[in-house]
Coordinates of C-alpha atoms in Angstrom, one line a residue:
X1 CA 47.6 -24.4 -36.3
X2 CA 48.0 -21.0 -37.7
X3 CA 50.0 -20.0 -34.3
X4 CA 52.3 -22.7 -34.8
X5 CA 52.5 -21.9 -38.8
X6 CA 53.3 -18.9 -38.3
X7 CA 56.5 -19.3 -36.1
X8 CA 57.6 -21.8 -38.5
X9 CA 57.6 -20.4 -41.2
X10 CA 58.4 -16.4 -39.2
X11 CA 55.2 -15.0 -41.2
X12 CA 51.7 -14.0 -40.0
X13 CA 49.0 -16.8 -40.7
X14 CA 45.6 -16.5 -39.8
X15 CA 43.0 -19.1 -39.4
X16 CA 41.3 -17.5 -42.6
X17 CA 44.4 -18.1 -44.5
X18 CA 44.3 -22.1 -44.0
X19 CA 40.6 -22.1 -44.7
X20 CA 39.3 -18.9 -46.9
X21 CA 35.8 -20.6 -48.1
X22 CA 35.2 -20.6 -44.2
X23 CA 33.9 -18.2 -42.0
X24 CA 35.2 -17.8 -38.3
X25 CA 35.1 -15.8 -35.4
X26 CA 37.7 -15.2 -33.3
X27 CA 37.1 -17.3 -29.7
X28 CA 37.7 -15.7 -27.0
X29 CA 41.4 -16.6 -25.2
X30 CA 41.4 -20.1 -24.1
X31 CA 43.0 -20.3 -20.5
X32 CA 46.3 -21.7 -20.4
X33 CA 45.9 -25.7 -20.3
X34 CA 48.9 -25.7 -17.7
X35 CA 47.2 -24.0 -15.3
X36 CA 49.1 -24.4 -11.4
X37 CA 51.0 -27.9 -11.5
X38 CA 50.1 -31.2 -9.7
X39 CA 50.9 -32.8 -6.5
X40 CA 50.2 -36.3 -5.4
X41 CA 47.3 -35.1 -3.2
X42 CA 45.8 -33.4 -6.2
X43 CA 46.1 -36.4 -8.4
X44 CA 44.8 -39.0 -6.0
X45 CA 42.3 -36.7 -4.8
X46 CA 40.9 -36.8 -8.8
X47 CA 41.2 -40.1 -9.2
X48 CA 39.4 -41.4 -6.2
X49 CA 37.0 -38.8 -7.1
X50 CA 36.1 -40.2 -10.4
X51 CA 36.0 -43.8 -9.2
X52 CA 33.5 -42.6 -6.5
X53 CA 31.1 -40.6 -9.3
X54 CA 32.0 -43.1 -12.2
X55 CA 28.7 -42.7 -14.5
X56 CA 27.3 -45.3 -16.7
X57 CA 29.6 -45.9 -19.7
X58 CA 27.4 -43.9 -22.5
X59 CA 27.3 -45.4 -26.3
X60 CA 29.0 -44.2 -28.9
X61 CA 27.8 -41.3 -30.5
X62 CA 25.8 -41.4 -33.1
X63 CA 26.2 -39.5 -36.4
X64 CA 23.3 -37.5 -36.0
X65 CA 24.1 -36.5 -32.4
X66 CA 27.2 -35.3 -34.1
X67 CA 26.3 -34.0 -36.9
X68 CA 27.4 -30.2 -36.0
X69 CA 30.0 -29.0 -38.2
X70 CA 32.0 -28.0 -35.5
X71 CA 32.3 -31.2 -33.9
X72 CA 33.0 -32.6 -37.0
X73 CA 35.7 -31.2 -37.4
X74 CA 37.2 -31.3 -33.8
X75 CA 37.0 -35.0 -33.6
X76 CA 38.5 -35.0 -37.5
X77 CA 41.6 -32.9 -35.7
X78 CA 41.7 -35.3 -32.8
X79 CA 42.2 -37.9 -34.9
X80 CA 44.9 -36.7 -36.9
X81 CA 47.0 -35.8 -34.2
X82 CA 46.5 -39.2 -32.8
X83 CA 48.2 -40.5 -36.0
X84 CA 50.4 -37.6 -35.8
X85 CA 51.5 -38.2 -31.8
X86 CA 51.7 -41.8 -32.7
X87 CA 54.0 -41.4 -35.8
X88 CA 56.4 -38.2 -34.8
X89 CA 55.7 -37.1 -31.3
X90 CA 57.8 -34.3 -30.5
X91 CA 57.6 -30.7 -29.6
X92 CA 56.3 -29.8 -32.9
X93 CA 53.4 -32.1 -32.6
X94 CA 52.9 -31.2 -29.0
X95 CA 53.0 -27.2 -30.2
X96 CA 49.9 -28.7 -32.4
X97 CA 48.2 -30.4 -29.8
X98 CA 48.0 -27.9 -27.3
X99 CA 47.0 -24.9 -29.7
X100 CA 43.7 -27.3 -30.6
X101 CA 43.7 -27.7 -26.9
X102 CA 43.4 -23.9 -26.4
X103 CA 40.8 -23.8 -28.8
X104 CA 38.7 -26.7 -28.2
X105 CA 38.8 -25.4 -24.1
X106 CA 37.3 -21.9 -25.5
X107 CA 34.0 -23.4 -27.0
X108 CA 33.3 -25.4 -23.6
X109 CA 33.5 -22.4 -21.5
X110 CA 30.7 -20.5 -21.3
X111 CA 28.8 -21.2 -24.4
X112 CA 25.3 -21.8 -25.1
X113 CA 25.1 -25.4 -26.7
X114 CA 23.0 -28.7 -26.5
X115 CA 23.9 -31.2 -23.7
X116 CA 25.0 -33.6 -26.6
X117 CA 27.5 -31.3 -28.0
X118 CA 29.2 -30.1 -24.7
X119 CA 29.5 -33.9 -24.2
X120 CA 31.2 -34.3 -27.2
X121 CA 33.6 -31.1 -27.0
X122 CA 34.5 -32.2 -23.2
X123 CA 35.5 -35.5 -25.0
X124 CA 37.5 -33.7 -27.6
X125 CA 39.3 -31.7 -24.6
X126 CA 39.8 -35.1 -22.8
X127 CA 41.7 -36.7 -25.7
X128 CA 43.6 -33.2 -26.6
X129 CA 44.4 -33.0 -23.3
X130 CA 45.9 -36.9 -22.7
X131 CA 47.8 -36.4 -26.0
X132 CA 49.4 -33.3 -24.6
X133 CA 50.2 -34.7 -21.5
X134 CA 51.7 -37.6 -22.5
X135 CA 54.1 -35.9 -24.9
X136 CA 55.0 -33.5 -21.7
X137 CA 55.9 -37.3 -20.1
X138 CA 58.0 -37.5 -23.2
X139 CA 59.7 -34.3 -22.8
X140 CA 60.5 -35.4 -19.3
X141 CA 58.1 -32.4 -17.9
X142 CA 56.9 -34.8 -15.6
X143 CA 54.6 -31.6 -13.5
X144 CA 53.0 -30.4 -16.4
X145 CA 52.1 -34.1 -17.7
X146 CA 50.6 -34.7 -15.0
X147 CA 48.4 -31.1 -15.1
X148 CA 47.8 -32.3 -18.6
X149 CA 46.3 -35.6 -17.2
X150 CA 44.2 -34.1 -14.6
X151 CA 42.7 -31.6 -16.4
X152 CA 41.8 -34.8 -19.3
X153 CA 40.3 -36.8 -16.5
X154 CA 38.2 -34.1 -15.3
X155 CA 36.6 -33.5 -19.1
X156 CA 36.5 -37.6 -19.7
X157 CA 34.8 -37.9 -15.9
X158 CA 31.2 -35.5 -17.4
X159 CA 31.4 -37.4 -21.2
X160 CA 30.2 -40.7 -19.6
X161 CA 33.3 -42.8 -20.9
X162 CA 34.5 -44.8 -17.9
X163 CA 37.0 -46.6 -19.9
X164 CA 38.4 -43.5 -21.8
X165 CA 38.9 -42.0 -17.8
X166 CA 40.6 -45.2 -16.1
X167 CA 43.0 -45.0 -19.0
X168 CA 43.7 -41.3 -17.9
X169 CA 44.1 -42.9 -14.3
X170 CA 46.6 -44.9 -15.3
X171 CA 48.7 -42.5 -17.7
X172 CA 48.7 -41.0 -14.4
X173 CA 50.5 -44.3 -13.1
X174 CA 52.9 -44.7 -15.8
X175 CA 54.4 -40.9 -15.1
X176 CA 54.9 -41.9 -11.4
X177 CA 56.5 -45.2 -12.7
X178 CA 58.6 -43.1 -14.5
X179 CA 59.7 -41.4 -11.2
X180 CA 60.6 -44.6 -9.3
X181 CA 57.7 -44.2 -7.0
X182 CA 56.0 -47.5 -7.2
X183 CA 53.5 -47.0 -4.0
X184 CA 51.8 -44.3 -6.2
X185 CA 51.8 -46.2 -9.5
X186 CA 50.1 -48.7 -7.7
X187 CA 47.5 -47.2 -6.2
X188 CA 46.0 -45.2 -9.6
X189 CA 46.7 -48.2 -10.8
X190 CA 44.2 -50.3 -9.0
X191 CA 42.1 -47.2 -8.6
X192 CA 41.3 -47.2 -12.5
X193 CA 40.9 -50.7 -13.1
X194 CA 38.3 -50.5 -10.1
X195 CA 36.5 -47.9 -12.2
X196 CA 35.9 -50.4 -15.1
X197 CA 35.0 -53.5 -13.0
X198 CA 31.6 -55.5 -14.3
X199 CA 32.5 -54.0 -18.0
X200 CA 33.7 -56.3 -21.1
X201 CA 36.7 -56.9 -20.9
X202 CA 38.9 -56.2 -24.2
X203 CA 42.2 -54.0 -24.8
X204 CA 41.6 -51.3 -22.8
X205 CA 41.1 -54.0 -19.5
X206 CA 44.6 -55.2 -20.8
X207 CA 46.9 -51.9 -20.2
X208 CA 45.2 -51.5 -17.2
X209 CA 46.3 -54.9 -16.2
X210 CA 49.8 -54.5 -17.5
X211 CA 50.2 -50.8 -15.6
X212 CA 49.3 -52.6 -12.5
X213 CA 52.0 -55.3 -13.2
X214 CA 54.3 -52.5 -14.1
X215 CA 54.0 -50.9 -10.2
X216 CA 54.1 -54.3 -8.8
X217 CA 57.2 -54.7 -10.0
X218 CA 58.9 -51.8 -9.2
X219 CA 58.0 -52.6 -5.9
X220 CA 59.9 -56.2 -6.1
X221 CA 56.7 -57.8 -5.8
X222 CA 57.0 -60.2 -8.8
X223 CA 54.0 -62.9 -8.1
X224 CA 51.6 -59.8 -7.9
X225 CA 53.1 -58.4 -11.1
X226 CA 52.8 -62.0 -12.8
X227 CA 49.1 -62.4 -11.9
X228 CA 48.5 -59.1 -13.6
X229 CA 50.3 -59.8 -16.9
X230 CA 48.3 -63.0 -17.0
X231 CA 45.1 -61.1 -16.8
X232 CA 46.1 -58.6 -19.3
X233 CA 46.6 -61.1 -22.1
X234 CA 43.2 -62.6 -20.8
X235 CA 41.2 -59.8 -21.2
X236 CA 43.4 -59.0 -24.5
X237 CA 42.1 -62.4 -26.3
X238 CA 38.3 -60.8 -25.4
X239 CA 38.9 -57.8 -27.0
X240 CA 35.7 -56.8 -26.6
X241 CA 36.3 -53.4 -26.2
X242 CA 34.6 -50.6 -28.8
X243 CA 36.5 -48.3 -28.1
X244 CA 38.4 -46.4 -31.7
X245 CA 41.1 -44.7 -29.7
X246 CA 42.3 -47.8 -27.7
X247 CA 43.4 -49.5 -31.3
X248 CA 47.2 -48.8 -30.2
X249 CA 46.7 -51.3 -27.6
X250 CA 47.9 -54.7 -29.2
X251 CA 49.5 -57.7 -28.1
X252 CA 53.1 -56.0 -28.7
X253 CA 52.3 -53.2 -26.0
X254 CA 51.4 -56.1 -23.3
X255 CA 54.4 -58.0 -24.6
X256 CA 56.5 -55.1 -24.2
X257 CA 55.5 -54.1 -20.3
X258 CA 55.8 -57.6 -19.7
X259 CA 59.4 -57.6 -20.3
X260 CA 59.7 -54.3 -18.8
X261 CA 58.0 -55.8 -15.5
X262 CA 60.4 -58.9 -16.0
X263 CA 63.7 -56.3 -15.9
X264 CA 62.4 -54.4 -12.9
X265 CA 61.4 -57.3 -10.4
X266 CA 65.0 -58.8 -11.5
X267 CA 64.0 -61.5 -14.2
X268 CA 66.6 -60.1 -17.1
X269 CA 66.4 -63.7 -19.3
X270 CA 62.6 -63.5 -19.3
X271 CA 62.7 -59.6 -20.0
X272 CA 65.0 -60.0 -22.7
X273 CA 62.9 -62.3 -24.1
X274 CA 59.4 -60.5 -23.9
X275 CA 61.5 -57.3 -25.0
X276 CA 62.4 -58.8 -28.1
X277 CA 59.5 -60.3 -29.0
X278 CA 57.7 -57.1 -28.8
X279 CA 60.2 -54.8 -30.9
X280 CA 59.8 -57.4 -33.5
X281 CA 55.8 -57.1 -33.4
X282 CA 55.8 -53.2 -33.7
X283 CA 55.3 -50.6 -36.9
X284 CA 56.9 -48.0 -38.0
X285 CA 54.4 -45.7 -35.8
X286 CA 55.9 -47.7 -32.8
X287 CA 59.3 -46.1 -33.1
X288 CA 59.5 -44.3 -29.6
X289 CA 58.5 -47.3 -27.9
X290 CA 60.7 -49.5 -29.9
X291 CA 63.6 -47.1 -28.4
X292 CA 62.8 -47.2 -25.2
X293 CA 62.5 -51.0 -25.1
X294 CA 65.9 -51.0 -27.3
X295 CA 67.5 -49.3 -24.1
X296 CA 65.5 -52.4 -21.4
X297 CA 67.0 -54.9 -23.4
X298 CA 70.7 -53.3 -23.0
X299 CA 70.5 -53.3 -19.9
X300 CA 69.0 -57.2 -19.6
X301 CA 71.8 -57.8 -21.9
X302 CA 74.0 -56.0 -19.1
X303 CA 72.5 -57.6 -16.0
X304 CA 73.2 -60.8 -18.2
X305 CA 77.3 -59.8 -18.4
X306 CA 76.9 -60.0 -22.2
X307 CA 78.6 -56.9 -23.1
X308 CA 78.4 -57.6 -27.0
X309 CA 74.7 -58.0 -27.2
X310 CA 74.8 -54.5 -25.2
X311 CA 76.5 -52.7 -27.4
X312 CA 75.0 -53.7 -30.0
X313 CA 71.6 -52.7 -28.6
X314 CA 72.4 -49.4 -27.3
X315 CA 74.2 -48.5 -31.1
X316 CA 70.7 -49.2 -32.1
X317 CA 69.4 -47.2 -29.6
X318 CA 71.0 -44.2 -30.1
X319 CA 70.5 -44.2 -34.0
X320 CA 66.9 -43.7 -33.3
X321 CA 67.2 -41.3 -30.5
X322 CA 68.7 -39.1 -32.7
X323 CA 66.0 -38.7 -34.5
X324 CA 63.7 -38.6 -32.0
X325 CA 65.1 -37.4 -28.9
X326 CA 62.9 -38.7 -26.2
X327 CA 63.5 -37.8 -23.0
X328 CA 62.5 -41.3 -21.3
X329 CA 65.0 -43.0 -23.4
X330 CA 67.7 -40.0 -22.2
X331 CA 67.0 -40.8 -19.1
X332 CA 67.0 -44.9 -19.1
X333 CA 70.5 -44.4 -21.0
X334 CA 72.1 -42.6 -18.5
X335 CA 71.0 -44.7 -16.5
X336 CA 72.7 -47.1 -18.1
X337 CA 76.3 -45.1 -18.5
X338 CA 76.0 -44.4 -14.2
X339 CA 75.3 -48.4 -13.6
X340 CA 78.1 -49.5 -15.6
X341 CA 80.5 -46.9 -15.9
X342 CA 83.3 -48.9 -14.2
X343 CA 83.3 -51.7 -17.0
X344 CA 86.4 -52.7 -18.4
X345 CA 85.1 -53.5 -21.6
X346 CA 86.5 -52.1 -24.4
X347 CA 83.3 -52.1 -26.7
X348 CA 81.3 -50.2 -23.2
X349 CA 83.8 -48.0 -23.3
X350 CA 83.5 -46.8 -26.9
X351 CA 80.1 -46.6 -26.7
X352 CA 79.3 -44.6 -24.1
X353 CA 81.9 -42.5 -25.4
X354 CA 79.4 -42.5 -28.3
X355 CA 76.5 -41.9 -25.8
X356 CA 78.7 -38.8 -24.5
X357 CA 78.8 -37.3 -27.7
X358 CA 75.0 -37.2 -27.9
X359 CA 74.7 -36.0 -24.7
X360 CA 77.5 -33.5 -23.8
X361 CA 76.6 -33.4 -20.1
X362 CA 76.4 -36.5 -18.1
X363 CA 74.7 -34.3 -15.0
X364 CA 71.5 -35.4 -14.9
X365 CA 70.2 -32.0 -13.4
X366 CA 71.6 -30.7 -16.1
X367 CA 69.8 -32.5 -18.5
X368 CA 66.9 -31.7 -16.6
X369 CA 67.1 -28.2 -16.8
X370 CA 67.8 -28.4 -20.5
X371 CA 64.2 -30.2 -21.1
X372 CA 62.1 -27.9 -18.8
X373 CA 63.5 -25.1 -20.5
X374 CA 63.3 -25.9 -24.2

């Protein structure tokens, strides 16, 4: 925090600064979280590892087996930026993440502490770690998401929290979903909801589910993909799941990759509908995903020829990505301008004039470039 302080604000800040009635050493230099990148080999090779030496979920700490300050305050951090990813996102808020990240990483290496702490510090690294890389997925730095991921798996695969590493598995999923490659999606998709079999089923059983529709389909496979989304609003009415950091997991995140299953396997009425339906469920902390369904429904509105309700959608759309500049809705706009750039519509016209403005190259290489180096 005081790293990210000072650059803000362009004058030193120490940690003593923030917290003067405290006293701190200085921890050694944390490796760099984005150590080497990821490949699909190194990916499945975790996953399947993890499934294989899945451990008995463990129960929740307990406040005495957490009672170290230092933990205490870890897990206070983790949970701010949680509310903070959730809320803002962005590079500012990844900056945050992964200086904790750097921190929390320093006190697990090579440091003489109980078996209950470690558990609990791996945990904190798990969550910083997911956080970071999901924001990476955000920042369309689809490499170093998935380092991000990996190196959160491994930490969640020693803390005993099965759940907590199939979700990992299939953040995993969701950035190969995000690079058209279904065949993968799918199988880290199955792969983590393999690792939670014979457990309650609740919330976190339901994004599973949902992730699994999601690859199914991409792959055009839209019975498969229907079965899932039934199962993930099954386990959804369990809830049974205890679990404080799946509570972002609600009926409007299953509605929404409903629709977005709907659009992919060619079902634009029923996406639309599911789309909709989930935009109007979500809070104000929902704003990136309310984008990025604000773009599916264009295009359902497109696939549907009704130009008007497109328009209207992706003026919407483009409001809110200016504010919060999300690479994944960059990209499913484009999208949008290539697909129907021949339209004779007036109102298309004008606004992907619009879009053109907010994104002064149309090369999506380009764009590319931009993101991995800013």
């Amino acid at each position: 925090m005081a790293t990210i302080l000072s650059e803000q604000l362009h004058r030193s800040i120490s940690v003593q600064d923030l917290w003067p009635e405290k006293q701190f050493t200085t921890p050694p230099r944390a490796a760099n979280p984005l150590v080497g990148l990821a490949s699909s080999e190194d990916v499945m090779e975790a996953a399947v590892t993890w499934l294989l030496n899945c451990p008995v979920q463990q129960p929740e700490s307990t406040p005495e087996a957490s009672r170290t300050e230092l933990v205490s305050i870890l897990r206070s951090r983790v949970s701010q930026l949680r509310d903070f990813d959730d809320g803002v996102g962005g590079k500012m808020t990844l900056d945050w993440i992964l200086s904790d990240l750097s921190w929390a990483r320093s006190l697990t290496d090579g440091r003489c502490v109980g078996e209950t702490v470690l558990r609990e510090l791996n945990a904190c690294v798990s969550d910083l770690a997911r956080m970071a890389g999901w924001l990476m997925l955000d920042q369309g730095k689809h490499d170093q998401s998935k380092a991000l991921l990996l190196l959160s798996l491994r930490k969640a695969a020693v803390t005993g929290r099965p759940t907590m590493a199939a979700h990992i598995v299939s953040c995993l999923s969701y950035v190969y979903l995000w690079e058209g490659d279904g065949t993968q999606a799918l199988r880290l998709a199955q792969v983590a909801r393999r690792g939670v079999e014979g457990l309650p089923q609740g919330r976190i059983h339901a994004v599973l589910a949902s992730r699994q529709a999601r690859a199914h389909a991409l792959l055009g496979e839209l019975s498969h993909a229907r079965r899932c989304i039934e199962e993930a609003f099954r386990a959804l009415e369990e809830d049974a799941d205890d679990a404080p950091w799946g509570d972002w997991i609600t009926w409007a995140v299953i509605q929404g990759d409903a629709g977005r299953s709907w659009l992919d396997a060619g079902e634009p009425s029923a996406a639309e509908r599911d789309l909709r339906s989930a935009v109007d469920m979500m809070s104000d902390k929902g704003k990136r995903s309310q984008l990025l369904h604000l773009t599916s429904i264009a295009e359902a509105h497109l696939d549907q020829r009704e130009v008007d309700g497109a328009v209207d959608t992706i003026s919407r759309a483009l409001e809110l990505n200016q504010h919060l500049r999300s690479a994944r809705a960059d990209q499913r706009l484009r999208q949008l301008r290539r697909r129907f750039s021949t339209s004779s519509a007036r109102s298309l016209r004008e606004i992907f004039s619009r879009m053109d403005d907010q994104f002064p190259s149309t090369d999506p290489a380009g764009m590319a470039s931009k993101i991995a180096a800013g």
